[in-house]
Short mmCIF file of C-alpha atoms in Angstrom, two decimals:
data_model
loop_
_atom_site.label_atom_id
_atom_site.label_comp_id
_atom_site.label_asym_id
_atom_site.label_seq_id
_atom_site.Cartn_x
_atom_site.Cartn_y
_atom_site.Cartn_z
CA MET A 1 0.00 0.00 0.00
CA GLY A 2 1.01 3.66 -0.03
CA LYS A 3 3.25 5.85 2.05
CA GLY A 4 0.61 6.72 4.62
CA GLY A 5 0.50 3.37 6.39
CA LYS A 6 0.15 -0.39 6.29
CA SER A 7 -2.82 -2.69 6.14
CA HIS A 8 -4.67 -3.15 9.43
CA GLU A 9 -3.82 -6.83 9.32
CA GLU A 10 -0.20 -5.85 10.03
CA THR A 11 -0.96 -4.11 13.32
CA LYS A 12 0.79 -5.81 16.24
CA SER A 13 -1.10 -6.32 19.45
CA GLY A 14 0.00 -4.18 22.36
CA GLU A 15 0.94 -1.11 20.28
CA ASP A 16 -0.90 2.19 20.50
CA GLU A 17 -3.35 1.96 17.66
CA ASN A 18 -3.73 4.67 15.06
CA MET A 19 -7.34 4.55 13.87
CA ALA A 20 -8.57 5.33 10.35
CA ALA A 21 -11.73 5.14 8.25
CA TRP A 22 -11.39 2.11 5.98
CA LEU A 23 -13.43 1.45 2.85
CA VAL A 24 -13.92 -2.29 3.30
CA GLY A 25 -16.71 -2.96 0.80
CA LEU A 26 -19.51 -1.44 -1.23
CA ASN A 27 -21.19 1.28 0.90
CA THR A 28 -19.23 0.05 3.92
CA LEU A 29 -16.82 2.16 5.99
CA LYS A 30 -15.24 0.93 9.22
CA ILE A 31 -13.02 2.70 11.73
CA GLN A 32 -10.15 0.25 12.22
CA PRO A 33 -6.46 0.28 13.21
CA PHE A 34 -4.01 1.75 10.69
CA LYS A 35 -0.33 1.06 11.31
CA LEU A 36 2.03 3.81 10.28
CA PRO A 37 5.27 3.07 8.42
CA PRO A 38 8.64 4.05 9.93
CA LEU A 39 9.41 7.76 9.73
CA GLY A 40 11.93 8.36 6.94
CA PRO A 41 14.58 11.09 7.14
CA HIS A 42 12.56 13.40 4.85
CA ASP A 43 9.13 12.56 6.27
CA ALA A 44 6.78 14.10 8.79
CA ARG A 45 4.26 12.42 11.05
CA VAL A 46 1.12 14.53 11.07
CA ARG A 47 -1.88 14.39 13.41
CA MET A 48 -4.90 14.97 11.22
CA LYS A 49 -7.26 17.68 12.44
CA ALA A 50 -9.44 18.51 9.41
CA VAL A 51 -10.36 16.20 6.52
CA GLY A 52 -12.92 17.04 3.83
CA ILE A 53 -15.03 14.64 1.78
CA CYS A 54 -14.51 14.82 -1.98
CA GLY A 55 -16.83 13.56 -4.69
CA SER A 56 -14.25 10.90 -5.55
CA ASP A 57 -14.42 9.59 -1.95
CA VAL A 58 -18.19 9.19 -2.32
CA HIS A 59 -17.71 7.54 -5.72
CA TYR A 60 -15.35 4.96 -4.25
CA LEU A 61 -17.84 4.26 -1.47
CA LYS A 62 -20.77 3.83 -3.85
CA THR A 63 -19.05 1.94 -6.69
CA MET A 64 -15.61 0.78 -5.36
CA ARG A 65 -14.00 2.54 -8.30
CA CYS A 66 -13.34 5.95 -9.81
CA ALA A 67 -12.51 6.02 -13.53
CA ASP A 68 -9.82 3.33 -14.03
CA PHE A 69 -8.91 3.10 -10.33
CA VAL A 70 -10.54 0.07 -8.71
CA VAL A 71 -10.58 -0.72 -4.98
CA LYS A 72 -9.52 -4.37 -4.72
CA GLU A 73 -8.68 -4.53 -1.02
CA PRO A 74 -9.56 -2.45 2.08
CA MET A 75 -8.36 1.14 1.72
CA VAL A 76 -8.23 4.17 4.02
CA ILE A 77 -10.35 6.95 2.49
CA GLY A 78 -9.80 10.73 2.33
CA HIS A 79 -7.32 13.15 0.76
CA GLU A 80 -8.38 16.75 1.54
CA CYS A 81 -6.53 17.32 4.79
CA ALA A 82 -4.61 19.45 7.24
CA GLY A 83 -3.11 18.76 10.63
CA ILE A 84 -0.36 19.38 13.17
CA ILE A 85 3.21 18.11 12.92
CA GLU A 86 3.96 15.51 15.61
CA GLU A 87 7.44 14.41 14.52
CA VAL A 88 9.87 15.07 11.67
CA GLY A 89 12.64 13.03 10.09
CA SER A 90 16.31 13.70 10.69
CA GLU A 91 16.79 15.65 7.43
CA VAL A 92 13.70 17.87 7.72
CA LYS A 93 14.76 21.47 8.34
CA ASN A 94 11.67 23.53 7.53
CA LEU A 95 9.13 22.01 9.94
CA VAL A 96 9.01 21.37 13.68
CA PRO A 97 6.49 19.62 15.93
CA GLY A 98 3.51 21.86 16.54
CA ASP A 99 3.50 23.43 13.07
CA ARG A 100 0.06 23.57 11.45
CA VAL A 101 0.22 22.27 7.88
CA ALA A 102 -1.87 21.54 4.81
CA LEU A 103 -0.93 18.36 2.96
CA GLU A 104 -0.61 18.01 -0.80
CA PRO A 105 -1.81 14.41 -1.29
CA GLY A 106 0.19 13.25 -4.33
CA ILE A 107 3.72 11.82 -4.18
CA SER A 108 5.37 11.78 -7.60
CA CYS A 109 8.52 9.87 -8.58
CA TRP A 110 10.66 12.92 -9.53
CA ARG A 111 12.54 10.70 -11.97
CA CYS A 112 10.34 10.46 -15.07
CA ASP A 113 10.44 12.98 -17.93
CA LEU A 114 7.15 14.57 -16.85
CA CYS A 115 8.42 15.14 -13.32
CA LYS A 116 11.72 16.51 -14.61
CA ASP A 117 9.75 18.87 -16.87
CA GLY A 118 7.81 20.16 -13.85
CA ARG A 119 4.51 18.49 -14.78
CA TYR A 120 4.63 16.13 -11.83
CA ASN A 121 0.85 15.92 -11.59
CA LEU A 122 0.98 13.71 -14.71
CA CYS A 123 3.57 11.33 -13.26
CA PRO A 124 2.58 7.75 -14.15
CA GLU A 125 3.99 6.53 -10.81
CA MET A 126 2.02 9.02 -8.72
CA LYS A 127 1.05 7.76 -5.26
CA PHE A 128 -2.03 9.75 -4.28
CA PHE A 129 -3.97 9.58 -1.01
CA ALA A 130 -7.02 7.28 -1.29
CA THR A 131 -6.37 6.28 -4.88
CA PRO A 132 -6.01 2.49 -5.06
CA PRO A 133 -3.79 0.93 -3.90
CA VAL A 134 -2.61 3.93 -1.83
CA HIS A 135 -4.17 4.64 1.56
CA GLY A 136 -5.75 8.01 2.34
CA SER A 137 -5.69 10.44 5.23
CA LEU A 138 -8.97 10.10 7.15
CA ALA A 139 -7.01 8.87 10.16
CA HIS A 140 -5.69 10.12 13.46
CA GLN A 141 -2.15 10.25 12.04
CA VAL A 142 -0.35 9.80 8.73
CA VAL A 143 3.27 9.82 7.59
CA HIS A 144 3.91 12.02 4.56
CA PRO A 145 6.90 13.65 2.80
CA ALA A 146 7.73 16.88 4.60
CA ASP A 147 8.11 18.79 1.34
CA LEU A 148 4.40 18.15 0.70
CA CYS A 149 3.41 19.61 4.10
CA PHE A 150 2.86 23.38 3.81
CA LYS A 151 2.88 25.63 6.89
CA LEU A 152 -0.28 27.62 7.50
CA PRO A 153 -0.21 31.28 8.57
CA ASP A 154 -1.75 32.10 11.94
CA ASN A 155 -4.88 33.57 10.33
CA VAL A 156 -5.63 30.45 8.23
CA SER A 157 -7.51 27.69 10.04
CA LEU A 158 -6.89 23.97 9.69
CA GLU A 159 -10.26 23.60 7.95
CA GLU A 160 -9.20 26.23 5.44
CA GLY A 161 -5.92 24.36 5.07
CA ALA A 162 -7.82 21.20 4.12
CA MET A 163 -9.74 23.27 1.55
CA CYS A 164 -6.46 23.97 -0.27
CA GLU A 165 -6.95 20.63 -2.03
CA PRO A 166 -10.22 21.40 -3.86
CA LEU A 167 -9.15 25.02 -4.28
CA SER A 168 -5.99 23.78 -6.01
CA VAL A 169 -8.14 22.30 -8.77
CA GLY A 170 -9.59 25.75 -9.49
CA VAL A 171 -6.20 27.45 -9.27
CA HIS A 172 -4.60 24.95 -11.65
CA ALA A 173 -7.51 25.35 -14.08
CA CYS A 174 -7.13 29.13 -14.04
CA ARG A 175 -3.42 28.85 -14.71
CA ARG A 176 -4.00 26.46 -17.60
CA ALA A 177 -6.64 28.78 -19.08
CA ASN A 178 -4.56 31.95 -18.56
CA ILE A 179 -7.23 33.77 -16.58
CA GLY A 180 -6.56 37.46 -16.04
CA PRO A 181 -8.19 40.92 -15.77
CA GLU A 182 -9.35 40.82 -19.40
CA THR A 183 -10.94 37.37 -19.25
CA ASN A 184 -14.72 36.99 -18.94
CA VAL A 185 -15.42 33.56 -17.47
CA LEU A 186 -18.27 31.07 -17.76
CA VAL A 187 -18.45 28.23 -15.20
CA MET A 188 -20.60 25.22 -16.01
CA GLY A 189 -21.69 23.63 -12.74
CA ALA A 190 -22.08 25.21 -9.30
CA GLY A 191 -20.99 22.22 -7.23
CA PRO A 192 -17.93 22.39 -4.95
CA ILE A 193 -15.41 22.40 -7.81
CA GLY A 194 -17.42 24.89 -9.84
CA LEU A 195 -17.56 27.22 -6.84
CA VAL A 196 -13.82 27.04 -6.08
CA THR A 197 -13.08 27.56 -9.78
CA MET A 198 -15.28 30.66 -9.72
CA MET A 199 -13.45 31.92 -6.61
CA ALA A 200 -10.05 31.23 -8.16
CA ALA A 201 -11.02 32.99 -11.39
CA ARG A 202 -11.99 36.09 -9.41
CA ALA A 203 -8.70 35.98 -7.49
CA PHE A 204 -6.85 35.76 -10.81
CA GLY A 205 -8.61 38.97 -11.88
CA ALA A 206 -11.54 37.83 -14.03
CA PRO A 207 -13.79 40.92 -14.30
CA ARG A 208 -17.06 39.11 -14.96
CA ILE A 209 -18.09 35.55 -14.09
CA VAL A 210 -21.34 33.80 -15.01
CA ILE A 211 -22.14 30.42 -13.47
CA VAL A 212 -24.66 27.87 -14.75
CA ASP A 213 -26.44 25.00 -13.00
CA VAL A 214 -29.69 23.02 -12.95
CA ASP A 215 -30.24 23.63 -9.22
CA ASP A 216 -31.67 26.87 -7.78
CA ASN A 217 -30.05 26.38 -4.38
CA ARG A 218 -26.57 26.00 -5.84
CA LEU A 219 -27.09 29.05 -8.04
CA SER A 220 -28.16 31.05 -4.99
CA VAL A 221 -24.98 30.00 -3.18
CA ALA A 222 -22.89 30.99 -6.22
CA LYS A 223 -24.56 34.40 -6.34
CA ASN A 224 -23.89 34.96 -2.65
CA LEU A 225 -20.26 33.99 -3.18
CA GLY A 226 -19.76 36.61 -5.87
CA ALA A 227 -21.00 35.36 -9.25
CA ASP A 228 -21.90 38.33 -11.47
CA GLY A 229 -24.58 36.34 -13.24
CA ILE A 230 -26.40 33.05 -12.75
CA VAL A 231 -28.29 31.04 -15.35
CA LYS A 232 -30.53 28.08 -14.60
CA VAL A 233 -30.45 25.44 -17.31
CA SER A 234 -32.08 22.11 -18.05
CA THR A 235 -30.64 18.68 -18.73
CA ASN A 236 -32.20 18.68 -22.22
CA MET A 237 -29.75 18.90 -25.16
CA GLN A 238 -32.43 20.60 -27.26
CA ASP A 239 -32.21 23.64 -25.00
CA VAL A 240 -28.53 24.40 -25.65
CA ALA A 241 -29.03 27.12 -28.29
CA GLU A 242 -31.57 29.04 -26.20
CA GLU A 243 -29.47 28.69 -23.07
CA VAL A 244 -26.35 29.96 -24.85
CA GLU A 245 -28.32 33.09 -25.72
CA ARG A 246 -29.24 33.59 -22.06
CA ILE A 247 -25.66 32.97 -20.97
CA CYS A 248 -24.32 35.60 -23.39
CA LYS A 249 -26.99 38.05 -22.24
CA ALA A 250 -26.04 37.47 -18.60
CA MET A 251 -22.37 37.96 -19.46
CA GLY A 252 -23.10 41.22 -21.26
CA GLY A 253 -20.33 40.42 -23.73
CA GLY A 254 -18.27 37.56 -25.06
CA VAL A 255 -17.26 34.50 -23.06
CA ASP A 256 -13.47 34.33 -23.25
CA VAL A 257 -12.99 31.16 -21.19
CA SER A 258 -15.45 28.48 -20.18
CA PHE A 259 -14.78 25.97 -17.42
CA ASP A 260 -16.82 22.78 -17.66
CA CYS A 261 -16.89 21.58 -14.07
CA ALA A 262 -19.38 18.78 -14.76
CA GLY A 263 -17.97 17.06 -17.84
CA VAL A 264 -21.09 15.70 -19.53
CA ASN A 265 -22.41 16.04 -23.09
CA LYS A 266 -24.75 18.92 -22.29
CA THR A 267 -22.32 21.06 -20.31
CA MET A 268 -19.44 20.61 -22.75
CA SER A 269 -21.69 21.33 -25.74
CA THR A 270 -22.92 24.50 -24.05
CA ALA A 271 -19.39 25.60 -23.16
CA LEU A 272 -18.12 25.04 -26.70
CA SER A 273 -21.09 26.92 -28.19
CA ALA A 274 -21.00 29.84 -25.76
CA THR A 275 -17.26 30.54 -25.96
CA CYS A 276 -16.28 33.30 -28.37
CA ALA A 277 -14.01 32.83 -31.37
CA GLY A 278 -10.42 32.47 -30.27
CA GLY A 279 -11.47 31.60 -26.72
CA ARG A 280 -10.73 28.58 -24.55
CA VAL A 281 -12.74 25.78 -22.98
CA CYS A 282 -11.16 24.04 -20.00
CA LEU A 283 -12.53 20.62 -19.11
CA VAL A 284 -12.34 20.34 -15.32
CA GLY A 285 -15.07 17.84 -14.44
CA MET A 286 -14.97 14.29 -15.74
CA GLY A 287 -18.57 13.16 -15.52
CA HIS A 288 -18.55 11.11 -18.71
CA HIS A 289 -15.71 8.95 -20.01
CA GLU A 290 -16.78 9.75 -23.59
CA MET A 291 -18.80 12.68 -24.94
CA THR A 292 -20.50 13.65 -28.18
CA VAL A 293 -19.98 17.39 -28.64
CA PRO A 294 -20.01 19.99 -31.49
CA LEU A 295 -16.24 20.05 -31.86
CA THR A 296 -16.06 20.97 -35.56
CA PRO A 297 -17.93 24.30 -35.25
CA ALA A 298 -15.77 25.16 -32.24
CA ALA A 299 -12.61 24.28 -34.17
CA ALA A 300 -13.74 26.51 -37.02
CA ARG A 301 -13.84 29.38 -34.52
CA GLU A 302 -10.39 28.41 -33.19
CA VAL A 303 -11.73 27.62 -29.74
CA ASP A 304 -8.98 25.83 -27.83
CA VAL A 305 -9.97 22.85 -25.66
CA ILE A 306 -7.67 22.12 -22.73
CA GLY A 307 -7.83 19.58 -19.94
CA ILE A 308 -6.55 19.50 -16.40
CA PHE A 309 -5.59 16.65 -14.12
CA ARG A 310 -5.37 17.47 -10.44
CA TYR A 311 -2.81 20.28 -9.92
CA ARG A 312 0.84 21.15 -9.44
CA ASN A 313 2.67 23.74 -7.34
CA THR A 314 -0.60 25.24 -6.11
CA TRP A 315 -0.45 25.04 -2.32
CA PRO A 316 1.70 28.17 -1.76
CA LEU A 317 -0.63 30.30 -3.90
CA CYS A 318 -3.77 28.82 -2.34
CA ILE A 319 -2.43 29.57 1.13
CA GLU A 320 -1.56 33.13 0.09
CA PHE A 321 -5.07 33.66 -1.33
CA LEU A 322 -6.50 32.47 2.00
CA ARG A 323 -4.06 34.52 4.11
CA SER A 324 -4.71 37.72 2.17
CA GLY A 325 -8.48 37.27 2.10
CA LYS A 326 -8.62 37.21 -1.70
CA ILE A 327 -10.48 33.91 -1.35
CA ASP A 328 -12.76 32.95 1.54
CA VAL A 329 -13.54 29.22 1.51
CA LYS A 330 -15.24 29.19 4.91
CA PRO A 331 -18.78 29.55 3.50
CA LEU A 332 -18.25 26.37 1.47
CA ILE A 333 -17.97 24.25 4.64
CA THR A 334 -21.63 23.53 5.31
CA HIS A 335 -21.48 20.43 7.53
CA ARG A 336 -19.08 19.23 10.22
CA PHE A 337 -18.72 15.82 11.85
CA GLY A 338 -16.53 14.15 14.45
CA PHE A 339 -14.66 10.87 13.97
CA SER A 340 -16.88 8.13 15.38
CA GLN A 341 -18.24 5.19 13.39
CA LYS A 342 -21.72 6.72 13.40
CA GLU A 343 -20.51 10.19 12.40
CA VAL A 344 -18.34 8.87 9.57
CA GLU A 345 -21.36 7.06 8.12
CA GLU A 346 -23.60 10.11 8.57
CA ALA A 347 -21.02 12.42 7.02
CA PHE A 348 -20.75 10.35 3.84
CA GLU A 349 -24.54 10.06 3.62
CA THR A 350 -24.78 13.84 3.92
CA SER A 351 -22.15 14.41 1.24
CA ALA A 352 -23.67 11.86 -1.13
CA GLY A 353 -27.17 13.26 -0.62
CA GLY A 354 -26.35 16.66 -2.09
CA GLY A 355 -29.09 19.08 -1.08
CA SER A 356 -27.64 21.94 0.95
CA ALA A 357 -24.30 20.17 1.44
CA ILE A 358 -21.32 21.73 -0.31
CA LYS A 359 -18.27 20.65 1.66
CA VAL A 360 -18.57 18.14 4.49
CA MET A 361 -15.66 18.33 6.93
CA PHE A 362 -14.37 16.01 9.63
CA ASN A 363 -12.89 17.57 12.78
CA LEU A 364 -10.61 14.97 14.33
#
């Protein structure tokens, strides 16, 4: 298994037990012992204090897989996390016990061509929290490379530190799409990733942002969080042309960049159709493995289509956005739970149920 720990079968009796939330079967989570590996010279042992639930966590729980990653044996869940340093390895110079840190969850190899080129998020040997067969971080403690533990300023809470992970998706998307003060932005989807992408776009200087969703409650949240315009849409493909007209009217000008934070036929078709000639569409969400979309008309208008996968080198900027107040993620945390068997089950039910839940957070 991954860096974070060993299978619970390896726990020796008589030792102090580190407990974690294990995905042990379809729709089945159990709090069980989680033995930590030895602390390496460049590692840190971190006591988890805040862990958020991501859509991928729910997907693993409901289907035992996410895209091509399949859970074949019990796995500790969770990857959006922050905590307090308990111990550091002999070669760690930048952290000391007691430091509050946010953890970047992916460990790349640093040897392949992609890593050497700086695109470590695409490393084929990536070991990422709660991505089979690597264990996650919904545990009392984990061991993690110290260089992936980022100190939090005094005015940034541990919950906000855990939110650096979803926020990083929005920050990476904005970098890929070259968002700036002259970029009008359309966001398809007002779920958690759509909302953090909207926030990141504003922090990058986007002057006008319109967000689209099928749900009135999510659109209301987006408006309260700073969207300049909101457009309610249907799930019907026949409505795309009329909805593009309403989107352009709400924008009051051309759409320079569209972020598809859902990744289904309808949202991608709308994004491609709404984006102006010479603009960009960034595919953030991955709802469908394959899509049928009007690519030829978009190509004729030289609309660039770009993808993102996770993020790279985003934690320092995310932390600075939080420290400076340019981004406030606190309103996104709608539900909080402790770390008992009952609360873990209730938390995942709340997250999976949607409704008013945006980000569900564990306080350990």
